[in-house]
């Protein structure tokens, strides 16, 4: 579903009034209001305003749980939507905790092979992947893919999502590129080449090619995807910012460090404005800028950025999260280069933006 400007204008105008109405005691059991708030929240999600979307989902869910039995299917759907909003806003541990509880409830109410149960298992795996538990996530996604192929069929949209998600969790493997090619072909056939899911899949294929050392192909594909995202979603949408950052990484691999740094700086500014400076995506973009500056020989600036990222990641993600450990490595490498400026060293470890996961 593409995002229409008219829908966005309506959502933007209605949201404050709906939030006020949702918190009024007279509407504590107003299911119609909860549905309206949920609908507006989805519009904010499409627009990339994940903070407002989370606030709206919390209001919608509060009405729903006051109105329905916890095991009611609509209550479980509302809970799932809230958990997904937590994940999009970067609160991955909370998302994982919610998805695990929802999965247990859906297995009890619907059975292990019901599409909604498989959706919950997929959402839990996505949250685990965001927490850096990649192997655990990949194992879940492989099981989900097998179940969806059996229950829904190989060409079902949810099955395509599973191929995409498994490819993302696998990372540096030829299998990941193969899965993204299969998913992309399916998305283009089912949804069309300009659908955001197809653009996301093309982005993920480009990342897989970059992982495999095919940097020129990756950069060309990222440039195409960035142009398409800008046309379909707008220049400031988080998916467009992801795409611009990925292009910067591919250019950095090609030795075009100045261009890469310029792109990362643009992306960082966008993320800080839209999602806030502490959002995991903003931290990743700041880290990528540090790497590009380090490759340009600007080691002190790079070290300062990596120190900033490390301090924030320790607070936001925890000291043992893989991204935090990576920041520690990046800082140490930049400090070593700064201490012996002029010596030839290899590139630091970099992070990239995978495209969005789907249930």
mmCIF file of C-alpha atoms in Angstrom:
data_model
loop_
_atom_site.group_PDB
_atom_site.id
_atom_site.type_symbol
_atom_site.label_atom_id
_atom_site.label_comp_id
_atom_site.label_asym_id
_atom_site.label_seq_id
_atom_site.Cartn_x
_atom_site.Cartn_y
_atom_site.Cartn_z
ATOM 1 C CA UNK A 1 0.000 0.000 0.000
ATOM 2 C CA UNK A 2 1.574 3.240 -1.099
ATOM 3 C CA UNK A 3 1.155 6.367 0.970
ATOM 4 C CA UNK A 4 -1.185 9.044 -0.353
ATOM 5 C CA UNK A 5 -0.659 12.718 0.569
ATOM 6 C CA UNK A 6 -4.367 13.224 1.216
ATOM 7 C CA UNK A 7 -4.382 10.357 3.723
ATOM 8 C CA UNK A 8 -1.339 11.819 5.446
ATOM 9 C CA UNK A 9 -2.871 15.267 5.752
ATOM 10 C CA UNK A 10 -6.030 13.761 7.234
ATOM 11 C CA UNK A 11 -4.035 11.624 9.665
ATOM 12 C CA UNK A 12 -1.856 14.547 10.740
ATOM 13 C CA UNK A 13 -4.888 16.720 11.470
ATOM 14 C CA UNK A 14 -6.918 14.026 13.231
ATOM 15 C CA UNK A 15 -4.194 12.489 15.412
ATOM 16 C CA UNK A 16 -4.124 15.084 18.251
ATOM 17 C CA UNK A 17 -7.915 15.069 18.564
ATOM 18 C CA UNK A 18 -8.113 11.277 18.551
ATOM 19 C CA UNK A 19 -5.452 11.049 21.253
ATOM 20 C CA UNK A 20 -7.420 13.422 23.473
ATOM 21 C CA UNK A 21 -10.603 11.448 22.865
ATOM 22 C CA UNK A 22 -8.845 8.121 23.530
ATOM 23 C CA UNK A 23 -7.669 9.252 26.967
ATOM 24 C CA UNK A 24 -11.119 10.499 28.039
ATOM 25 C CA UNK A 25 -12.758 8.167 30.559
ATOM 26 C CA UNK A 26 -16.046 8.280 28.630
ATOM 27 C CA UNK A 27 -14.326 6.504 25.717
ATOM 28 C CA UNK A 28 -12.613 3.797 27.753
ATOM 29 C CA UNK A 29 -14.594 1.069 25.964
ATOM 30 C CA UNK A 30 -15.135 2.789 22.610
ATOM 31 C CA UNK A 31 -14.009 0.121 20.127
ATOM 32 C CA UNK A 32 -14.846 2.308 17.119
ATOM 33 C CA UNK A 33 -12.494 4.953 18.457
ATOM 34 C CA UNK A 34 -9.776 2.335 18.999
ATOM 35 C CA UNK A 35 -10.121 1.224 15.370
ATOM 36 C CA UNK A 36 -9.866 4.820 14.162
ATOM 37 C CA UNK A 37 -6.753 5.467 16.273
ATOM 38 C CA UNK A 38 -5.172 2.242 14.976
ATOM 39 C CA UNK A 39 -5.895 3.287 11.380
ATOM 40 C CA UNK A 40 -4.307 6.702 11.910
ATOM 41 C CA UNK A 41 -1.313 5.023 13.560
ATOM 42 C CA UNK A 42 -0.768 2.920 10.434
ATOM 43 C CA UNK A 43 -0.737 6.122 8.381
ATOM 44 C CA UNK A 44 1.981 7.568 10.627
ATOM 45 C CA UNK A 45 3.954 4.334 10.247
ATOM 46 C CA UNK A 46 3.750 4.577 6.458
ATOM 47 C CA UNK A 47 4.932 8.169 6.655
ATOM 48 C CA UNK A 48 7.895 7.107 8.800
ATOM 49 C CA UNK A 49 6.833 8.956 11.974
ATOM 50 C CA UNK A 50 7.396 5.983 14.264
ATOM 51 C CA UNK A 51 7.240 7.943 17.500
ATOM 52 C CA UNK A 52 3.726 9.236 16.834
ATOM 53 C CA UNK A 53 2.679 5.807 15.571
ATOM 54 C CA UNK A 54 3.766 4.220 18.857
ATOM 55 C CA UNK A 55 1.901 6.820 20.903
ATOM 56 C CA UNK A 56 -1.271 6.175 18.904
ATOM 57 C CA UNK A 57 -0.926 2.392 19.163
ATOM 58 C CA UNK A 58 -0.578 2.650 22.936
ATOM 59 C CA UNK A 59 -3.833 4.637 23.068
ATOM 60 C CA UNK A 60 -5.657 2.194 20.783
ATOM 61 C CA UNK A 61 -4.458 -0.834 22.733
ATOM 62 C CA UNK A 62 -5.490 0.689 26.070
ATOM 63 C CA UNK A 63 -9.087 0.911 24.837
ATOM 64 C CA UNK A 64 -8.974 -2.575 23.315
ATOM 65 C CA UNK A 65 -7.754 -4.360 26.444
ATOM 66 C CA UNK A 66 -10.364 -2.527 28.506
ATOM 67 C CA UNK A 67 -13.089 -3.691 26.108
ATOM 68 C CA UNK A 68 -12.210 -7.296 25.226
ATOM 69 C CA UNK A 69 -11.031 -10.525 26.813
ATOM 70 C CA UNK A 70 -7.202 -10.811 26.569
ATOM 71 C CA UNK A 71 -7.519 -13.918 24.357
ATOM 72 C CA UNK A 72 -9.973 -12.293 21.958
ATOM 73 C CA UNK A 73 -8.545 -12.278 18.436
ATOM 74 C CA UNK A 74 -8.946 -8.512 18.088
ATOM 75 C CA UNK A 75 -7.169 -7.970 21.403
ATOM 76 C CA UNK A 76 -4.250 -10.130 20.233
ATOM 77 C CA UNK A 77 -4.107 -8.223 16.942
ATOM 78 C CA UNK A 78 -4.029 -4.912 18.811
ATOM 79 C CA UNK A 79 -1.249 -6.210 21.060
ATOM 80 C CA UNK A 80 0.719 -7.345 18.010
ATOM 81 C CA UNK A 81 0.372 -3.898 16.427
ATOM 82 C CA UNK A 82 1.669 -2.291 19.616
ATOM 83 C CA UNK A 83 4.676 -4.642 19.715
ATOM 84 C CA UNK A 84 5.501 -3.861 16.081
ATOM 85 C CA UNK A 85 5.345 -0.135 16.886
ATOM 86 C CA UNK A 86 7.855 -0.655 19.721
ATOM 87 C CA UNK A 87 10.190 -2.444 17.294
ATOM 88 C CA UNK A 88 9.962 0.270 14.633
ATOM 89 C CA UNK A 89 10.735 2.926 17.225
ATOM 90 C CA UNK A 90 13.898 1.069 18.201
ATOM 91 C CA UNK A 91 12.681 -0.376 21.521
ATOM 92 C CA UNK A 92 13.585 -3.891 20.439
ATOM 93 C CA UNK A 93 13.752 -5.642 23.816
ATOM 94 C CA UNK A 94 10.256 -4.465 24.715
ATOM 95 C CA UNK A 95 9.064 -5.590 21.290
ATOM 96 C CA UNK A 96 10.614 -9.044 21.761
ATOM 97 C CA UNK A 97 9.059 -9.430 25.210
ATOM 98 C CA UNK A 98 5.610 -8.532 23.876
ATOM 99 C CA UNK A 99 5.902 -10.744 20.785
ATOM 100 C CA UNK A 100 6.945 -13.725 22.903
ATOM 101 C CA UNK A 101 3.841 -13.355 25.066
ATOM 102 C CA UNK A 102 1.588 -12.869 22.029
ATOM 103 C CA UNK A 103 3.077 -15.979 20.400
ATOM 104 C CA UNK A 104 2.305 -18.049 23.504
ATOM 105 C CA UNK A 105 -1.291 -16.787 23.538
ATOM 106 C CA UNK A 106 -1.841 -17.389 19.815
ATOM 107 C CA UNK A 107 -0.391 -20.910 19.997
ATOM 108 C CA UNK A 108 -2.857 -21.653 22.798
ATOM 109 C CA UNK A 109 -5.868 -20.042 21.097
ATOM 110 C CA UNK A 110 -5.218 -20.700 17.393
ATOM 111 C CA UNK A 111 -2.663 -23.500 17.149
ATOM 112 C CA UNK A 112 0.945 -23.571 15.980
ATOM 113 C CA UNK A 113 0.276 -23.448 12.209
ATOM 114 C CA UNK A 114 -2.331 -20.688 12.108
ATOM 115 C CA UNK A 115 -1.172 -17.748 9.947
ATOM 116 C CA UNK A 116 -1.509 -15.344 12.892
ATOM 117 C CA UNK A 117 0.668 -17.603 15.042
ATOM 118 C CA UNK A 118 3.284 -17.793 12.296
ATOM 119 C CA UNK A 119 3.107 -13.987 12.078
ATOM 120 C CA UNK A 120 3.863 -13.701 15.794
ATOM 121 C CA UNK A 121 6.770 -16.123 15.496
ATOM 122 C CA UNK A 122 8.131 -14.064 12.595
ATOM 123 C CA UNK A 123 7.768 -10.796 14.494
ATOM 124 C CA UNK A 124 9.586 -12.295 17.479
ATOM 125 C CA UNK A 125 12.413 -13.434 15.187
ATOM 126 C CA UNK A 126 12.666 -9.938 13.688
ATOM 127 C CA UNK A 127 12.965 -8.370 17.122
ATOM 128 C CA UNK A 128 15.654 -10.903 18.079
ATOM 129 C CA UNK A 129 17.546 -10.025 14.899
ATOM 130 C CA UNK A 130 17.372 -6.340 15.842
ATOM 131 C CA UNK A 131 18.833 -7.290 19.233
ATOM 132 C CA UNK A 132 21.835 -8.852 17.473
ATOM 133 C CA UNK A 133 20.720 -12.458 18.058
ATOM 134 C CA UNK A 134 21.107 -13.246 14.356
ATOM 135 C CA UNK A 135 21.575 -17.029 14.457
ATOM 136 C CA UNK A 136 18.565 -17.451 16.730
ATOM 137 C CA UNK A 137 16.531 -15.261 14.383
ATOM 138 C CA UNK A 138 17.708 -17.177 11.294
ATOM 139 C CA UNK A 139 16.727 -20.503 12.876
ATOM 140 C CA UNK A 140 13.237 -19.158 13.596
ATOM 141 C CA UNK A 141 12.844 -17.698 10.105
ATOM 142 C CA UNK A 142 13.903 -20.960 8.433
ATOM 143 C CA UNK A 143 11.249 -22.848 10.398
ATOM 144 C CA UNK A 144 8.642 -20.193 9.593
ATOM 145 C CA UNK A 145 9.496 -20.265 5.892
ATOM 146 C CA UNK A 146 9.030 -24.049 5.797
ATOM 147 C CA UNK A 147 5.699 -23.780 7.623
ATOM 148 C CA UNK A 148 4.404 -20.965 5.409
ATOM 149 C CA UNK A 149 5.354 -22.785 2.215
ATOM 150 C CA UNK A 150 3.383 -25.775 3.507
ATOM 151 C CA UNK A 151 0.383 -23.860 4.900
ATOM 152 C CA UNK A 152 0.104 -20.839 2.565
ATOM 153 C CA UNK A 153 2.056 -21.792 -0.563
ATOM 154 C CA UNK A 154 5.359 -20.692 -2.092
ATOM 155 C CA UNK A 155 4.000 -17.511 -3.701
ATOM 156 C CA UNK A 156 1.945 -16.179 -0.798
ATOM 157 C CA UNK A 157 2.963 -12.690 0.326
ATOM 158 C CA UNK A 158 3.729 -13.903 3.863
ATOM 159 C CA UNK A 159 6.013 -16.589 2.403
ATOM 160 C CA UNK A 160 7.844 -13.922 0.404
ATOM 161 C CA UNK A 161 8.277 -11.948 3.633
ATOM 162 C CA UNK A 162 9.830 -15.032 5.244
ATOM 163 C CA UNK A 163 12.375 -15.369 2.433
ATOM 164 C CA UNK A 164 13.256 -11.686 2.863
ATOM 165 C CA UNK A 165 13.599 -12.026 6.634
ATOM 166 C CA UNK A 166 15.718 -15.180 6.467
ATOM 167 C CA UNK A 167 18.031 -13.511 3.964
ATOM 168 C CA UNK A 168 18.442 -10.518 6.305
ATOM 169 C CA UNK A 169 19.240 -12.712 9.297
ATOM 170 C CA UNK A 170 21.804 -14.760 7.338
ATOM 171 C CA UNK A 171 23.880 -11.733 6.298
ATOM 172 C CA UNK A 172 27.189 -12.686 4.657
ATOM 173 C CA UNK A 173 26.127 -15.720 2.603
ATOM 174 C CA UNK A 174 25.372 -16.526 -1.011
ATOM 175 C CA UNK A 175 22.147 -18.071 0.268
ATOM 176 C CA UNK A 176 21.065 -14.611 1.443
ATOM 177 C CA UNK A 177 21.484 -13.171 -2.078
ATOM 178 C CA UNK A 178 19.582 -16.118 -3.562
ATOM 179 C CA UNK A 179 16.721 -15.645 -1.104
ATOM 180 C CA UNK A 180 16.512 -11.916 -1.866
ATOM 181 C CA UNK A 181 16.410 -12.609 -5.628
ATOM 182 C CA UNK A 182 13.552 -15.063 -5.094
ATOM 183 C CA UNK A 183 11.689 -12.643 -2.844
ATOM 184 C CA UNK A 184 12.193 -9.751 -5.266
ATOM 185 C CA UNK A 185 10.814 -11.754 -8.176
ATOM 186 C CA UNK A 186 7.793 -12.671 -6.086
ATOM 187 C CA UNK A 187 7.143 -9.125 -4.852
ATOM 188 C CA UNK A 188 7.379 -7.680 -8.351
ATOM 189 C CA UNK A 189 4.961 -10.315 -9.647
ATOM 190 C CA UNK A 190 2.426 -9.927 -6.830
ATOM 191 C CA UNK A 191 2.707 -6.223 -5.933
ATOM 192 C CA UNK A 192 4.469 -4.497 -8.815
ATOM 193 C CA UNK A 193 7.973 -3.075 -9.160
ATOM 194 C CA UNK A 194 7.223 0.215 -7.349
ATOM 195 C CA UNK A 195 5.572 -1.223 -4.258
ATOM 196 C CA UNK A 196 7.577 -0.406 -1.080
ATOM 197 C CA UNK A 197 8.006 -4.134 -0.369
ATOM 198 C CA UNK A 198 9.565 -4.618 -3.809
ATOM 199 C CA UNK A 199 11.835 -1.610 -3.267
ATOM 200 C CA UNK A 200 12.835 -2.985 0.132
ATOM 201 C CA UNK A 201 13.623 -6.357 -1.428
ATOM 202 C CA UNK A 202 15.747 -4.726 -4.130
ATOM 203 C CA UNK A 203 17.603 -2.818 -1.415
ATOM 204 C CA UNK A 204 18.294 -6.048 0.449
ATOM 205 C CA UNK A 205 19.584 -7.749 -2.704
ATOM 206 C CA UNK A 206 21.996 -4.843 -3.206
ATOM 207 C CA UNK A 207 23.229 -5.276 0.376
ATOM 208 C CA UNK A 208 23.783 -8.978 -0.191
ATOM 209 C CA UNK A 209 25.803 -8.223 -3.348
ATOM 210 C CA UNK A 210 27.889 -5.733 -1.365
ATOM 211 C CA UNK A 211 28.487 -8.390 1.302
ATOM 212 C CA UNK A 212 29.758 -10.735 -1.427
ATOM 213 C CA UNK A 213 32.281 -8.172 -2.662
ATOM 214 C CA UNK A 214 30.322 -7.132 -5.750
ATOM 215 C CA UNK A 215 30.523 -3.468 -4.778
ATOM 216 C CA UNK A 216 30.033 -1.912 -8.228
ATOM 217 C CA UNK A 217 26.825 -3.868 -8.843
ATOM 218 C CA UNK A 218 25.658 -3.038 -5.332
ATOM 219 C CA UNK A 219 26.285 0.692 -5.784
ATOM 220 C CA UNK A 220 24.426 0.761 -9.106
ATOM 221 C CA UNK A 221 21.452 -1.064 -7.607
ATOM 222 C CA UNK A 222 21.439 1.143 -4.498
ATOM 223 C CA UNK A 223 21.437 4.244 -6.720
ATOM 224 C CA UNK A 224 18.393 2.910 -8.577
ATOM 225 C CA UNK A 225 16.611 2.011 -5.345
ATOM 226 C CA UNK A 226 17.340 5.426 -3.827
ATOM 227 C CA UNK A 227 15.839 7.155 -6.849
ATOM 228 C CA UNK A 228 12.748 4.941 -6.665
ATOM 229 C CA UNK A 229 12.305 5.448 -2.910
ATOM 230 C CA UNK A 230 12.547 9.217 -3.309
ATOM 231 C CA UNK A 231 9.904 9.152 -6.024
ATOM 232 C CA UNK A 232 7.511 6.770 -4.242
ATOM 233 C CA UNK A 233 7.942 7.673 -0.543
ATOM 234 C CA UNK A 234 9.670 11.057 -0.513
ATOM 235 C CA UNK A 235 13.187 12.243 0.282
ATOM 236 C CA UNK A 236 12.768 12.272 4.095
ATOM 237 C CA UNK A 237 11.067 8.923 4.587
ATOM 238 C CA UNK A 238 13.142 6.585 6.812
ATOM 239 C CA UNK A 239 13.270 3.978 4.026
ATOM 240 C CA UNK A 240 14.740 6.604 1.670
ATOM 241 C CA UNK A 241 17.269 7.572 4.327
ATOM 242 C CA UNK A 242 18.179 3.884 4.771
ATOM 243 C CA UNK A 243 18.716 3.631 1.033
ATOM 244 C CA UNK A 244 20.937 6.728 0.922
ATOM 245 C CA UNK A 245 23.044 5.353 3.765
ATOM 246 C CA UNK A 246 23.419 2.014 1.994
ATOM 247 C CA UNK A 247 24.591 3.764 -1.158
ATOM 248 C CA UNK A 248 27.167 5.576 0.962
ATOM 249 C CA UNK A 249 28.474 2.267 2.293
ATOM 250 C CA UNK A 250 28.800 0.799 -1.188
ATOM 251 C CA UNK A 251 30.671 3.904 -2.386
ATOM 252 C CA UNK A 252 32.949 3.654 0.645
ATOM 253 C CA UNK A 253 33.748 0.064 -0.370
ATOM 254 C CA UNK A 254 34.681 1.405 -3.813
ATOM 255 C CA UNK A 255 37.110 3.888 -2.281
ATOM 256 C CA UNK A 256 34.871 6.903 -2.877
ATOM 257 C CA UNK A 257 35.139 7.966 0.757
ATOM 258 C CA UNK A 258 34.347 11.655 0.335
ATOM 259 C CA UNK A 259 31.059 10.936 -1.446
ATOM 260 C CA UNK A 260 30.243 8.331 1.181
ATOM 261 C CA UNK A 261 30.848 10.778 4.027
ATOM 262 C CA UNK A 262 28.610 13.390 2.384
ATOM 263 C CA UNK A 263 25.768 10.869 2.070
ATOM 264 C CA UNK A 264 26.140 9.636 5.649
ATOM 265 C CA UNK A 265 26.096 13.226 6.918
ATOM 266 C CA UNK A 266 22.839 13.900 5.030
ATOM 267 C CA UNK A 267 21.282 10.720 6.401
ATOM 268 C CA UNK A 268 22.359 11.450 9.967
ATOM 269 C CA UNK A 269 20.788 14.913 9.803
ATOM 270 C CA UNK A 270 17.530 13.384 8.546
ATOM 271 C CA UNK A 271 17.401 10.703 11.219
ATOM 272 C CA UNK A 272 18.157 13.090 14.040
ATOM 273 C CA UNK A 273 15.354 15.358 12.861
ATOM 274 C CA UNK A 274 12.762 12.620 12.245
ATOM 275 C CA UNK A 275 13.554 9.862 14.777
ATOM 276 C CA UNK A 276 15.784 11.603 17.305
ATOM 277 C CA UNK A 277 19.541 11.342 17.981
ATOM 278 C CA UNK A 278 19.290 8.209 20.153
ATOM 279 C CA UNK A 279 17.341 6.056 17.701
ATOM 280 C CA UNK A 280 19.344 2.950 16.637
ATOM 281 C CA UNK A 281 19.177 4.051 12.990
ATOM 282 C CA UNK A 282 20.666 7.453 13.828
ATOM 283 C CA UNK A 283 23.425 5.754 15.825
ATOM 284 C CA UNK A 284 24.224 3.446 12.915
ATOM 285 C CA UNK A 285 24.377 6.388 10.524
ATOM 286 C CA UNK A 286 26.680 8.284 12.899
ATOM 287 C CA UNK A 287 28.906 5.200 13.097
ATOM 288 C CA UNK A 288 29.016 4.920 9.308
ATOM 289 C CA UNK A 289 30.028 8.583 9.034
ATOM 290 C CA UNK A 290 32.826 7.900 11.511
ATOM 291 C CA UNK A 291 34.090 5.022 9.376
ATOM 292 C CA UNK A 292 34.092 7.132 6.213
ATOM 293 C CA UNK A 293 35.966 9.959 7.969
ATOM 294 C CA UNK A 294 38.490 7.444 9.269
ATOM 295 C CA UNK A 295 39.078 6.231 5.705
ATOM 296 C CA UNK A 296 39.654 9.858 4.691
ATOM 297 C CA UNK A 297 42.403 10.147 7.295
ATOM 298 C CA UNK A 298 40.338 12.324 9.633
ATOM 299 C CA UNK A 299 41.019 9.999 12.555
ATOM 300 C CA UNK A 300 40.343 12.394 15.432
ATOM 301 C CA UNK A 301 36.897 13.325 14.076
ATOM 302 C CA UNK A 302 36.186 9.630 13.529
ATOM 303 C CA UNK A 303 37.253 8.758 17.073
ATOM 304 C CA UNK A 304 35.031 11.490 18.513
ATOM 305 C CA UNK A 305 32.027 10.161 16.595
ATOM 306 C CA UNK A 306 32.700 6.555 17.597
ATOM 307 C CA UNK A 307 33.041 7.606 21.255
ATOM 308 C CA UNK A 308 29.678 9.379 21.036
ATOM 309 C CA UNK A 309 28.044 6.338 19.445
ATOM 310 C CA UNK A 310 29.598 3.965 21.980
ATOM 311 C CA UNK A 311 28.406 6.012 24.955
ATOM 312 C CA UNK A 312 24.856 6.197 23.606
ATOM 313 C CA UNK A 313 24.708 2.549 22.556
ATOM 314 C CA UNK A 314 25.844 1.442 26.008
ATOM 315 C CA UNK A 315 22.941 3.406 27.456
ATOM 316 C CA UNK A 316 20.310 2.542 24.820
ATOM 317 C CA UNK A 317 21.261 -1.009 23.781
ATOM 318 C CA UNK A 318 23.370 -2.234 26.684
ATOM 319 C CA UNK A 319 27.105 -2.962 27.026
ATOM 320 C CA UNK A 320 26.986 -6.455 25.463
ATOM 321 C CA UNK A 321 24.824 -5.752 22.412
ATOM 322 C CA UNK A 322 26.727 -6.600 19.175
ATOM 323 C CA UNK A 323 26.378 -3.003 17.944
ATOM 324 C CA UNK A 324 27.870 -1.723 21.201
ATOM 325 C CA UNK A 325 30.785 -4.139 20.916
ATOM 326 C CA UNK A 326 31.259 -3.056 17.318
ATOM 327 C CA UNK A 327 31.381 0.602 18.390
ATOM 328 C CA UNK A 328 34.077 -0.286 20.900
ATOM 329 C CA UNK A 329 36.091 -1.953 18.106
ATOM 330 C CA UNK A 330 35.584 1.017 15.768
ATOM 331 C CA UNK A 331 36.719 3.474 18.442
ATOM 332 C CA UNK A 332 39.830 1.423 19.206
ATOM 333 C CA UNK A 333 40.726 1.234 15.501
ATOM 334 C CA UNK A 334 40.274 4.988 15.000
ATOM 335 C CA UNK A 335 42.416 5.743 18.066
ATOM 336 C CA UNK A 336 45.174 3.464 16.787
ATOM 337 C CA UNK A 337 45.162 5.219 13.402
ATOM 338 C CA UNK A 338 45.148 8.620 15.070
ATOM 339 C CA UNK A 339 48.156 7.610 17.199
ATOM 340 C CA UNK A 340 50.163 6.551 14.170
ATOM 341 C CA UNK A 341 48.690 8.916 11.572
ATOM 342 C CA UNK A 342 50.083 8.317 8.144
ATOM 343 C CA UNK A 343 50.456 4.544 8.422
ATOM 344 C CA UNK A 344 48.480 2.295 6.108
ATOM 345 C CA UNK A 345 45.698 0.328 7.786
ATOM 346 C CA UNK A 346 42.669 -1.580 6.692
ATOM 347 C CA UNK A 347 39.102 -0.287 6.938
ATOM 348 C CA UNK A 348 37.169 -0.475 10.159
ATOM 349 C CA UNK A 349 34.175 -2.724 10.599
ATOM 350 C CA UNK A 350 31.074 -1.108 9.168
ATOM 351 C CA UNK A 351 27.383 -1.385 9.736
ATOM 352 C CA UNK A 352 24.662 -1.070 7.130
ATOM 353 C CA UNK A 353 20.936 -0.654 7.122
ATOM 354 C CA UNK A 354 19.011 -3.727 6.199
ATOM 355 C CA UNK A 355 15.596 -3.059 4.770
ATOM 356 C CA UNK A 356 12.521 -3.436 6.944
ATOM 357 C CA UNK A 357 11.514 -6.860 8.173
ATOM 358 C CA UNK A 358 7.972 -8.040 7.649
ATOM 359 C CA UNK A 359 5.800 -10.426 9.571
#
